[in-house]
Coordinates of N, CA and C in Angstrom, one line a residue:
X1 N 24.0 128.1 197.3 CA 24.2 127.6 195.9 C 23.3 128.2 194.9
X2 N 22.1 128.7 195.4 CA 21.2 129.3 194.4 C 21.8 130.6 193.9
X3 N 22.7 131.2 194.6 CA 23.3 132.5 194.1 C 24.3 132.3 193.0
X4 N 24.7 131.1 192.7 CA 25.7 130.8 191.7 C 25.2 131.3 190.3
X5 N 26.1 131.8 189.5 CA 25.8 132.2 188.1 C 26.3 131.1 187.2
X6 N 25.4 130.3 186.7 CA 25.8 129.3 185.7 C 25.7 129.8 184.3
X7 N 26.6 129.3 183.4 CA 27.5 128.2 183.6 C 28.8 128.6 184.3
X8 N 29.5 127.6 184.8 CA 30.8 127.9 185.4 C 31.7 126.6 185.2
X9 N 32.9 126.8 185.4 CA 33.8 125.6 185.3 C 33.4 124.5 186.3
X10 N 33.7 123.3 186.0 CA 33.4 122.2 186.9 C 34.2 122.3 188.2
X11 N 35.4 122.9 188.1 CA 36.2 123.1 189.3 C 35.6 124.1 190.2
X12 N 35.1 125.2 189.6 CA 34.5 126.3 190.4 C 33.2 125.8 191.1
X13 N 32.4 125.0 190.3 CA 31.2 124.4 190.9 C 31.5 123.5 192.1
X14 N 32.5 122.7 191.9 CA 32.9 121.7 192.9 C 33.4 122.5 194.2
X15 N 34.1 123.5 194.0 CA 34.6 124.3 195.1 C 33.5 125.0 195.8
X16 N 32.5 125.6 195.1 CA 31.4 126.2 195.7 C 30.5 125.2 196.5
X17 N 30.4 124.0 195.9 CA 29.7 123.0 196.6 C 30.3 122.6 198.0
X18 N 31.6 122.5 197.9 CA 32.4 122.1 199.1 C 32.3 123.2 200.2
X19 N 32.4 124.5 199.7 CA 32.2 125.6 200.7 C 30.9 125.6 201.3
X20 N 29.8 125.5 200.5 CA 28.4 125.5 201.0 C 28.2 124.3 201.9
X21 N 28.8 123.1 201.5 CA 28.6 121.9 202.3 C 29.2 122.1 203.7
X22 N 30.4 122.6 203.8 CA 31.1 122.8 205.1 C 30.3 123.8 205.9
X23 N 29.8 124.9 205.3 CA 29.0 125.9 206.0 C 27.7 125.3 206.6
X24 N 27.1 124.4 205.8 CA 25.8 123.7 206.3 C 26.1 122.8 207.4
X25 N 27.2 122.1 207.4 CA 27.6 121.2 208.5 C 27.9 122.0 209.7
X26 N 28.6 123.1 209.6 CA 28.9 124.0 210.7 C 27.6 124.5 211.3
X27 N 26.6 124.9 210.5 CA 25.4 125.4 211.0 C 24.6 124.3 211.7
X28 N 24.7 123.1 211.2 CA 24.0 122.0 211.8 C 24.6 121.7 213.2
X29 N 25.9 121.7 213.2 CA 26.6 121.4 214.5 C 26.3 122.4 215.6
X30 N 26.2 123.7 215.1 CA 25.9 124.7 216.1 C 24.5 124.7 216.6
X31 N 23.6 124.1 215.9 CA 22.2 124.2 216.3 C 21.6 122.9 216.9
X32 N 22.1 121.7 216.5 CA 21.5 120.5 216.9 C 21.8 120.3 218.4
X33 N 20.9 119.5 219.1 CA 21.1 119.1 220.5 C 20.8 117.6 220.6
X34 N 21.5 117.0 221.5 CA 21.3 115.5 221.7 C 22.2 114.8 220.8
X35 N 22.7 113.6 221.2 CA 23.6 112.8 220.4 C 23.0 111.6 219.7
X36 N 21.8 111.2 220.2 CA 21.3 110.0 219.7 C 21.0 110.0 218.2
X37 N 20.4 111.1 217.7 CA 20.0 111.1 216.3 C 21.0 112.0 215.5
X38 N 22.0 112.5 216.1 CA 22.9 113.5 215.4 C 23.5 112.8 214.2
X39 N 24.1 111.7 214.4 CA 24.8 111.0 213.3 C 23.9 110.7 212.1
X40 N 22.7 110.2 212.5 CA 21.7 109.9 211.4 C 21.3 111.1 210.7
X41 N 21.1 112.2 211.4 CA 20.6 113.5 210.8 C 21.7 114.0 209.9
X42 N 23.0 113.9 210.3 CA 24.1 114.4 209.5 C 24.1 113.6 208.2
X43 N 23.9 112.3 208.3 CA 24.0 111.5 207.1 C 22.8 111.9 206.1
X44 N 21.6 112.1 206.7 CA 20.5 112.6 205.9 C 20.8 113.9 205.2
X45 N 21.3 114.8 206.0 CA 21.7 116.2 205.5 C 22.7 116.1 204.3
X46 N 23.7 115.2 204.5 CA 24.7 115.1 203.5 C 24.1 114.5 202.2
X47 N 23.2 113.5 202.4 CA 22.6 112.9 201.3 C 21.8 113.9 200.5
X48 N 21.0 114.7 201.2 CA 20.2 115.8 200.5 C 21.1 116.8 199.8
X49 N 22.2 117.1 200.4 CA 23.1 118.1 199.8 C 23.7 117.5 198.5
X50 N 24.0 116.2 198.5 CA 24.5 115.6 197.3 C 23.5 115.6 196.2
X51 N 22.2 115.4 196.5 CA 21.2 115.4 195.5 C 21.1 116.8 194.9
X52 N 21.2 117.8 195.8 CA 21.2 119.2 195.3 C 22.3 119.5 194.4
X53 N 23.5 119.0 194.8 CA 24.7 119.2 194.0 C 24.6 118.5 192.6
X54 N 24.0 117.3 192.6 CA 23.8 116.6 191.3 C 22.9 117.5 190.4
X55 N 21.8 118.1 191.0 CA 21.0 119.0 190.2 C 21.7 120.2 189.6
X56 N 22.6 120.7 190.4 CA 23.4 121.8 189.9 C 24.4 121.4 188.8
X57 N 24.9 120.2 189.0 CA 25.8 119.7 187.9 C 25.1 119.6 186.6
X58 N 23.8 119.0 186.6 CA 23.0 118.9 185.4 C 22.7 120.3 184.8
X59 N 22.3 121.2 185.7 CA 21.9 122.5 185.3 C 23.1 123.2 184.7
X60 N 24.3 123.0 185.2 CA 25.5 123.6 184.7 C 25.9 123.1 183.4
X61 N 25.7 121.8 183.2 CA 26.0 121.2 181.9 C 25.0 121.7 180.8
X62 N 23.8 121.9 181.2 CA 22.8 122.4 180.2 C 23.1 123.9 179.8
X63 N 23.4 124.7 180.8 CA 23.7 126.1 180.6 C 25.0 126.3 179.8
X64 N 26.0 125.4 180.1 CA 27.2 125.5 179.4 C 27.0 125.1 177.9
X65 N 26.3 124.0 177.7 CA 26.0 123.6 176.3 C 25.2 124.6 175.6
X66 N 24.2 125.3 176.2 CA 23.4 126.3 175.6 C 24.3 127.5 175.2
X67 N 25.2 128.0 176.1 CA 26.0 129.1 175.8 C 27.0 128.8 174.7
X68 N 27.7 127.7 174.8 CA 28.8 127.3 173.9 C 28.2 127.1 172.5
X69 N 27.0 126.5 172.4 CA 26.3 126.3 171.1 C 26.0 127.6 170.5
X70 N 25.5 128.6 171.3 CA 25.2 129.9 170.7 C 26.5 130.6 170.2
X71 N 27.6 130.5 170.9 CA 28.9 131.1 170.5 C 29.4 130.3 169.2
X72 N 29.3 129.0 169.2 CA 29.7 128.2 168.0 C 28.9 128.6 166.8
X73 N 27.6 128.8 167.0 CA 26.7 129.2 165.8 C 27.1 130.6 165.3
X74 N 27.4 131.5 166.3 CA 27.8 132.8 165.9 C 29.1 132.8 165.1
X75 N 30.0 132.0 165.5 CA 31.3 131.9 164.8 C 31.0 131.3 163.4
X76 N 30.2 130.3 163.3 CA 29.9 129.6 162.0 C 29.2 130.6 161.1
X77 N 28.3 131.5 161.6 CA 27.7 132.5 160.8 C 28.7 133.5 160.3
X78 N 29.6 133.9 161.2 CA 30.6 134.9 160.8 C 31.6 134.3 159.7
X79 N 31.9 133.1 159.8 CA 32.8 132.4 158.8 C 32.1 132.4 157.5
X80 N 30.8 132.1 157.5 CA 30.0 132.0 156.3 C 29.9 133.4 155.6
X81 N 29.8 134.4 156.5 CA 29.7 135.8 156.0 C 31.1 136.2 155.3
X82 N 32.2 135.8 155.9 CA 33.5 136.1 155.4 C 33.7 135.4 154.1
X83 N 33.1 134.2 153.9 CA 33.3 133.5 152.7 C 32.6 134.2 151.5
X84 N 31.6 135.0 151.8 CA 30.8 135.7 150.8 C 31.2 137.2 150.6
X85 N 32.4 137.6 151.0 CA 32.8 139.0 150.9 C 32.7 139.4 149.4
X86 N 32.2 140.5 149.1 CA 32.2 141.0 147.8 C 33.6 141.4 147.3
X87 N 34.4 141.9 148.2 CA 35.8 142.2 147.9 C 36.6 141.3 148.8
X88 N 37.1 140.1 148.3 CA 37.8 139.1 149.1 C 39.0 139.7 149.8
X89 N 39.2 139.5 151.0 CA 40.4 140.0 151.7 C 40.9 138.9 152.7
X90 N 42.1 138.5 152.5 CA 42.7 137.5 153.5 C 42.9 138.2 154.8
X91 N 43.3 139.4 154.9 CA 43.5 140.1 156.1 C 42.2 140.2 156.9
X92 N 41.1 140.5 156.2 CA 39.8 140.6 156.9 C 39.4 139.2 157.4
X93 N 39.6 138.2 156.6 CA 39.2 136.8 157.1 C 40.0 136.4 158.3
X94 N 41.4 136.7 158.3 CA 42.2 136.4 159.4 C 41.8 137.1 160.7
X95 N 41.4 138.4 160.5 CA 41.0 139.2 161.6 C 39.7 138.6 162.2
X96 N 38.8 138.2 161.4 CA 37.5 137.6 161.9 C 37.8 136.2 162.5
X97 N 38.7 135.5 161.9 CA 39.1 134.2 162.5 C 39.7 134.3 163.9
X98 N 40.6 135.3 164.1 CA 41.2 135.5 165.4 C 40.2 136.0 166.4
X99 N 39.3 136.9 166.0 CA 38.3 137.5 166.9 C 37.3 136.4 167.3
X100 N 36.9 135.5 166.4 CA 36.0 134.4 166.8 C 36.6 133.5 167.8
X101 N 37.9 133.1 167.5 CA 38.6 132.2 168.5 C 38.7 132.8 169.8
X102 N 39.1 134.1 169.9 CA 39.3 134.8 171.1 C 38.0 134.9 171.9
X103 N 36.9 135.3 171.2 CA 35.6 135.5 171.9 C 35.1 134.1 172.4
X104 N 35.2 133.1 171.7 CA 34.8 131.8 172.1 C 35.6 131.3 173.3
X105 N 36.9 131.5 173.3 CA 37.8 131.1 174.4 C 37.4 131.8 175.7
X106 N 37.1 133.1 175.6 CA 36.8 133.9 176.8 C 35.4 133.7 177.3
X107 N 34.4 133.4 176.5 CA 33.0 133.4 176.9 C 32.5 132.0 177.1
X108 N 33.0 131.0 176.4 CA 32.5 129.6 176.5 C 33.1 129.0 177.8
X109 N 32.3 128.7 178.8 CA 32.8 128.1 180.0 C 31.9 126.9 180.4
X110 N 32.5 126.1 181.3 CA 31.7 124.9 181.7 C 32.1 123.6 181.1
X111 N 31.4 122.5 181.5 CA 31.8 121.2 181.0 C 31.7 121.0 179.5
X112 N 30.9 121.8 178.8 CA 30.8 121.6 177.4 C 31.9 122.3 176.5
X113 N 32.7 123.0 177.2 CA 33.7 123.8 176.5 C 34.7 123.0 175.6
X114 N 35.2 121.9 176.2 CA 36.1 121.1 175.4 C 35.5 120.5 174.2
X115 N 34.3 120.0 174.3 CA 33.6 119.4 173.1 C 33.4 120.4 172.0
X116 N 33.0 121.6 172.4 CA 32.7 122.7 171.4 C 34.0 123.3 170.9
X117 N 35.1 123.2 171.7 CA 36.4 123.7 171.1 C 36.8 122.8 170.0
X118 N 36.6 121.5 170.2 CA 37.0 120.6 169.1 C 36.2 120.8 167.9
X119 N 34.9 121.0 168.0 CA 34.0 121.2 166.9 C 34.4 122.5 166.2
X120 N 34.7 123.6 167.0 CA 35.0 124.9 166.4 C 36.3 124.8 165.7
X121 N 37.3 124.1 166.2 CA 38.6 124.0 165.5 C 38.4 123.3 164.2
X122 N 37.6 122.3 164.1 CA 37.4 121.5 162.9 C 36.6 122.4 161.9
X123 N 35.6 123.1 162.4 CA 34.8 123.9 161.5 C 35.6 125.0 160.9
X124 N 36.4 125.7 161.7 CA 37.1 126.9 161.3 C 38.3 126.4 160.4
X125 N 38.9 125.3 160.6 CA 39.9 124.7 159.7 C 39.4 124.5 158.3
X126 N 38.2 124.0 158.2 CA 37.5 123.7 156.9 C 37.2 125.1 156.3
X127 N 36.7 126.0 157.1 CA 36.4 127.3 156.5 C 37.6 128.1 156.0
X128 N 38.7 128.0 156.7 CA 40.0 128.6 156.2 C 40.5 128.0 154.9
X129 N 40.4 126.7 154.9 CA 40.9 126.0 153.6 C 40.0 126.4 152.4
X130 N 38.7 126.4 152.7 CA 37.8 126.8 151.6 C 38.0 128.2 151.1
X131 N 38.3 129.1 152.1 CA 38.5 130.5 151.7 C 39.8 130.7 150.9
X132 N 40.8 130.1 151.4 CA 42.1 130.1 150.6 C 42.0 129.6 149.2
X133 N 41.2 128.5 149.1 CA 41.0 127.9 147.8 C 40.3 128.8 146.8
X134 N 39.3 129.5 147.3 CA 38.5 130.4 146.5 C 39.1 131.8 146.4
X135 N 39.9 132.2 147.3 CA 40.4 133.6 147.4 C 41.1 134.0 146.0
X136 N 42.1 133.2 145.6 CA 42.8 133.6 144.4 C 41.9 133.6 143.2
X137 N 41.0 132.6 143.0 CA 40.1 132.6 141.9 C 39.2 133.8 141.9
X138 N 38.6 134.1 143.0 CA 37.7 135.3 143.1 C 38.5 136.6 142.8
X139 N 39.7 136.7 143.4 CA 40.4 137.9 143.2 C 40.9 138.1 141.7
X140 N 41.2 137.0 141.1 CA 41.6 137.0 139.7 C 40.4 137.5 138.8
X141 N 39.2 136.9 139.0 CA 38.1 137.3 138.2 C 37.7 138.8 138.5
X142 N 37.8 139.2 139.8 CA 37.5 140.6 140.1 C 38.5 141.6 139.5
X143 N 39.7 141.2 139.4 CA 40.7 142.1 138.8 C 40.6 142.2 137.3
X144 N 40.2 141.1 136.7 CA 39.9 141.1 135.2 C 38.8 142.1 134.9
X145 N 37.7 142.0 135.7 CA 36.6 142.9 135.5 C 36.9 144.3 135.8
X146 N 37.7 144.5 136.9 CA 38.1 145.8 137.3 C 39.0 146.5 136.3
X147 N 39.9 145.7 135.7 CA 40.7 146.3 134.6 C 39.9 146.8 133.4
X148 N 38.9 146.0 133.0 CA 38.1 146.5 131.9 C 37.3 147.7 132.2
X149 N 36.8 147.8 133.5 CA 36.0 149.0 133.9 C 36.9 150.2 133.9
X150 N 38.2 150.0 134.3 CA 39.1 151.1 134.3 C 39.5 151.6 132.9
X151 N 39.5 150.6 132.0 CA 39.7 151.0 130.6 C 38.6 151.9 130.1
X152 N 37.4 151.6 130.4 CA 36.2 152.4 130.0 C 36.3 153.8 130.7
X153 N 36.6 153.7 132.0 CA 36.6 155.0 132.8 C 37.7 155.9 132.2
X154 N 38.9 155.3 132.0 CA 40.0 156.1 131.5 C 39.8 156.7 130.1
X155 N 39.1 156.0 129.2 CA 38.9 156.4 127.9 C 37.7 157.4 127.7
X156 N 36.6 157.0 128.3 CA 35.4 157.7 128.0 C 34.9 158.7 129.1
X157 N 35.3 158.4 130.4 CA 34.7 159.2 131.5 C 35.7 160.3 131.9
X158 N 36.9 159.9 132.4 CA 37.8 161.0 132.8 C 38.8 161.3 131.7
X159 N 38.9 160.4 130.7 CA 39.8 160.6 129.5 C 41.2 160.9 130.0
X160 N 41.7 159.9 130.7 CA 43.1 159.9 131.2 C 43.8 158.8 130.6
X161 N 44.7 159.0 129.7 CA 45.4 158.0 128.9 C 46.2 157.1 129.8
X162 N 46.9 157.6 130.8 CA 47.7 156.8 131.6 C 46.9 155.7 132.4
X163 N 45.8 156.1 132.9 CA 44.9 155.2 133.6 C 44.4 154.1 132.6
X164 N 44.1 154.5 131.4 CA 43.6 153.5 130.4 C 44.8 152.5 130.1
X165 N 46.0 153.0 129.9 CA 47.1 152.2 129.6 C 47.4 151.2 130.7
X166 N 47.4 151.7 131.9 CA 47.7 150.8 133.1 C 46.6 149.7 133.2
X167 N 45.4 150.1 132.9 CA 44.3 149.1 132.9 C 44.5 148.0 131.9
X168 N 44.9 148.5 130.6 CA 45.1 147.5 129.6 C 46.3 146.6 129.9
X169 N 47.3 147.1 130.5 CA 48.5 146.3 130.9 C 48.1 145.3 131.9
X170 N 47.3 145.6 132.9 CA 46.8 144.7 133.9 C 46.0 143.6 133.2
X171 N 45.1 144.0 132.3 CA 44.2 143.0 131.7 C 45.0 142.1 130.8
X172 N 45.9 142.6 130.0 CA 46.7 141.8 129.1 C 47.6 140.8 129.9
X173 N 48.2 141.3 131.0 CA 49.0 140.4 131.8 C 48.2 139.3 132.4
X174 N 47.0 139.6 132.9 CA 46.2 138.5 133.5 C 45.7 137.5 132.5
X175 N 45.3 138.0 131.4 CA 44.8 137.1 130.3 C 45.8 136.3 129.6
X176 N 46.9 137.0 129.2 CA 48.0 136.3 128.5 C 48.7 135.3 129.3
X177 N 49.0 135.6 130.6 CA 49.7 134.7 131.5 C 49.0 133.4 131.6
X178 N 47.6 133.5 131.9 CA 46.9 132.3 132.0 C 46.7 131.5 130.7
X179 N 46.8 132.2 129.6 CA 46.7 131.5 128.3 C 48.0 130.7 128.1
X180 N 49.1 131.4 128.4 CA 50.5 130.8 128.2 C 50.7 129.6 129.0
X181 N 50.3 129.7 130.3 CA 50.5 128.6 131.2 C 49.3 127.7 131.5
X182 N 48.3 127.9 130.7 CA 47.1 127.0 130.6 C 46.1 127.2 131.8
X183 N 46.6 127.4 133.0 CA 45.7 127.5 134.1 C 46.0 128.8 134.9
X184 N 45.0 129.3 135.6 CA 45.2 130.5 136.5 C 46.0 130.1 137.7
X185 N 46.0 128.8 138.1 CA 46.7 128.4 139.3 C 48.2 128.7 139.1
X186 N 48.8 128.6 137.9 CA 50.2 128.9 137.7 C 50.5 130.3 138.0
X187 N 49.5 131.2 137.8 CA 49.8 132.6 138.1 C 50.0 132.9 139.5
X188 N 49.4 132.1 140.4 CA 49.4 132.4 141.8 C 50.8 132.2 142.5
X189 N 51.7 131.7 141.8 CA 53.1 131.5 142.3 C 54.0 132.5 141.7
X190 N 53.5 133.4 140.9 CA 54.3 134.5 140.2 C 54.5 135.6 141.2
X191 N 55.8 136.1 141.3 CA 56.0 137.3 142.2 C 55.2 138.5 141.9
X192 N 54.9 138.7 140.6 CA 54.0 139.8 140.2 C 52.6 139.7 140.9
X193 N 52.1 138.4 140.9 CA 50.8 138.2 141.5 C 50.9 138.5 143.0
X194 N 52.0 138.1 143.6 CA 52.1 138.4 145.1 C 52.1 139.9 145.3
X195 N 52.7 140.6 144.4 CA 52.7 142.1 144.6 C 51.3 142.6 144.4
X196 N 50.6 142.1 143.4 CA 49.2 142.5 143.2 C 48.3 142.2 144.4
X197 N 48.5 141.0 145.0 CA 47.7 140.6 146.2 C 48.0 141.5 147.3
X198 N 49.3 141.8 147.6 CA 49.7 142.7 148.7 C 49.1 144.1 148.5
X199 N 49.1 144.6 147.3 CA 48.6 145.9 147.0 C 47.0 145.9 147.3
X200 N 46.4 144.8 146.8 CA 45.0 144.7 146.9 C 44.6 144.7 148.4
X201 N 45.3 143.9 149.2 CA 45.0 143.8 150.6 C 45.2 145.1 151.3
X202 N 46.2 145.9 151.0 CA 46.4 147.2 151.6 C 45.3 148.2 151.3
X203 N 44.7 148.0 150.1 CA 43.7 148.9 149.6 C 42.3 148.6 150.2
X204 N 42.0 147.3 150.2 CA 40.7 146.8 150.5 C 40.4 146.8 152.0
X205 N 41.3 146.4 152.8 CA 41.0 146.2 154.2 C 42.2 146.7 155.1
X206 N 41.8 147.4 156.1 CA 42.8 147.8 157.2 C 41.9 148.1 158.4
X207 N 42.5 148.2 159.6 CA 41.8 148.5 160.8 C 41.0 149.8 160.7
X208 N 41.5 150.7 159.8 CA 40.8 152.0 159.7 C 39.7 152.0 158.6
X209 N 40.0 151.3 157.5 CA 39.1 151.3 156.3 C 38.8 149.9 155.8
X210 N 37.5 149.7 155.6 CA 37.0 148.4 155.1 C 36.1 148.7 153.9
X211 N 36.7 148.5 152.7 CA 36.0 148.9 151.5 C 34.8 147.9 151.3
X212 N 34.8 146.7 151.8 CA 33.7 145.8 151.6 C 32.4 146.3 152.2
X213 N 32.6 147.1 153.3 CA 31.4 147.6 154.0 C 30.8 148.8 153.2

């Protein structure tokens, strides 16, 4: 039993205990002599093995909790980092979300897994909701600032009239639409906004290129 690598699933630990228990009984049967004290000795041996097994169960619970807590904390830190992206990207957030879930599912083992799975699901659900809520607002503000920068670049730096005009059109669209419909939230249901978001996502993040880095 000392050779076991903890943590492990409860089923695997139980199976290893039963195998070791049977081997110990076989070794005892092969070596003991006399019948008078054999039954009493077997009972004592079994009692001692149960105590050893209880210690392994406790050690397995501790190691499982320690491992799953570390994985949970890492996922929590990753979600916090994704919330603070300088260039918000839904695709990058989703990629990090999937990776975190996959890593946790593969590496968190033992009796603590179910409890930490529930905690992780709750934490990541809140994180996703918060990101979606802030995503459009941050992207809107970023695009307004970006359009003004492009106006300056197009007029004074590279002196390219088409770039300047395109930047003015984007700025006027963003500002006048929100003024006409009172809130920026109304913009987020517009097909033009969906096109802008799609273009933004393709530019900002892909498996090959991550502009936020």
